[in-house]
C-alpha angles and dihedrals in degrees: 000000000000117000099168101067108038125073114244118216098198134243098301117093115224092207135011121211094201132041117245088255091059093046090050091052091050091049091050090050092055093045092053097049120192104207114235123228114255113275120249106272120245091178120117122223089219090064091046094056093055097044109040110178093005122112113229136184114239133163093345094311139092113243131194119188091341096310133100113269119207120165152183111219142161146205131253115172090171102054096094091046097064114084095212140014092059094122090049089057092052091047089055092047091051093047091050092049100244111158102183131042125189114211135169113268091189134069123161138168133187123228087235095053104150101204119081109262125228104236089222092057112123119224133168103192126045114193118210122171098335101321136075138216127210116247108217094165134107093285091041134050092340085071090053091045088060093051091052091046092052092046088056092047095050096038096242118146120221132222107201122195112201102208140004131243088207135058101261119107099338125355140192089240092063088058089050096047096043096045104032099024091235130087097173095103114051097194092066083088091070099043113029107095093212092055093045090051092051092049090049091050090057092044090052092054094049099040093045091049095055106022093108094055118108087209093076112101095174146330115242122208095217144330107265102334116202137159087252128058128176124296088349114083141204111280089218091253097084116097138157088274090057094054095041091054090049090049091051094047097045096043089051089049093053092046089054088060099036115017091168102068130060127256128210135174101238092219131148091247097249116171133223103226107142113219095029113134098226124074088224090062108030101070096250091127093058092244127124107186096189095046092049091047089057093060107110095222092055106087102190143359129253131195135182125210126205107143091158094060089037086062098240116167100221102036099181097047095042091051093047091054091047089055092049092050092054092046088054092048091052093052092045092052095036094234131121119257127217122201087215104175132010139149153145127207122241126053093241090053091051094052091045100045109027095067091061094044094046094046090050091051094046093046088050092054095240109184099221136021116195120170122200107271152013116220119207125192128198098041117161092203111100140193137017118346099187139303090026094303107143143180108225125189092346093307123125117244114300117209094170094269098068117121116213130189092248090061087087104183095047093041092053091046091060093043087062090049086058091054094047094048092045090053090060093057121098 
């Protein structure tokens, strides 16, 4: 999720596709879930025998130990930043029924970082004068080791993005600035051989360290890659072909280190359809969802959905169509699709819009549904984490999209998504 670039339009919807009566009926439908019969398995027993405990992509479906694997999951970018309470979070995830958790696999600081640093802040890369060293200490990868250990203990799979398009916690633009001395043009990250080599060196460390863990669901090339960053911009040389080549090269590189686990892009699912009115469809981002999904070393597709912060007029309807388009792309390319991040701000907006989106996704047989983001109460960690992200009164950071247990209607809605997805598993 990027909150620094897009324009937010507030909690009030300009238009509503459905009347409140219709929204209420959809909500009631989700909260009285009729469990679906398990889907017909497309999973081979041959694959199961060679990958016990590892989720694979096969014939347009996720498979685990020879059976279909559908899931409800969530995001928590902050979990490896808190020095305690991590096990309590995993206990809550297990009790809720979440099977997959997406967490940041990156964390970098510069020696010249201007803001005061929390001494408990975890980081994995420290940049000094154009090069970085790996932090394997107690506030470094040992913190990540613990997250992976607890994921194994509580049977939660992890999606791990390996860098960030945006500023927070470790961005592409830091690579550019530190290595080339210039962070004006964001797309240098994809094309400068020195930058690519440095990224791959970090990827090699992380993937090699955890490739034998059954907790890994997939490696993710980046969080929301685009030709533009913020404030860095496209040099004018970056196109969909640029990013697709980078996706192909880096996914092949990861597979050469870890052929067992899946790889995905981590993108927002933007299309490359020249002439389309919306930025998310016309190729201006440098993404081509369908082309990237066709790459053999990309195992499944991801998309993110924030029509409110993307300033769409009819949030519910626009989001519903976006979901349908990605379902169609998955079927056309015979690969599973994960609704990896999505959200609207405002509790009333969530209760009005989420039922339609979730029903559309479930009806379309989407493999994974992962709202942004998990809300945990009762934390003992206090204060600022980084970039203004704070724990307040024992609650995990709230960016307006966070879903907490005391948000009863929304919480129950997603509990029923868990039941429905579980019922599709073999």
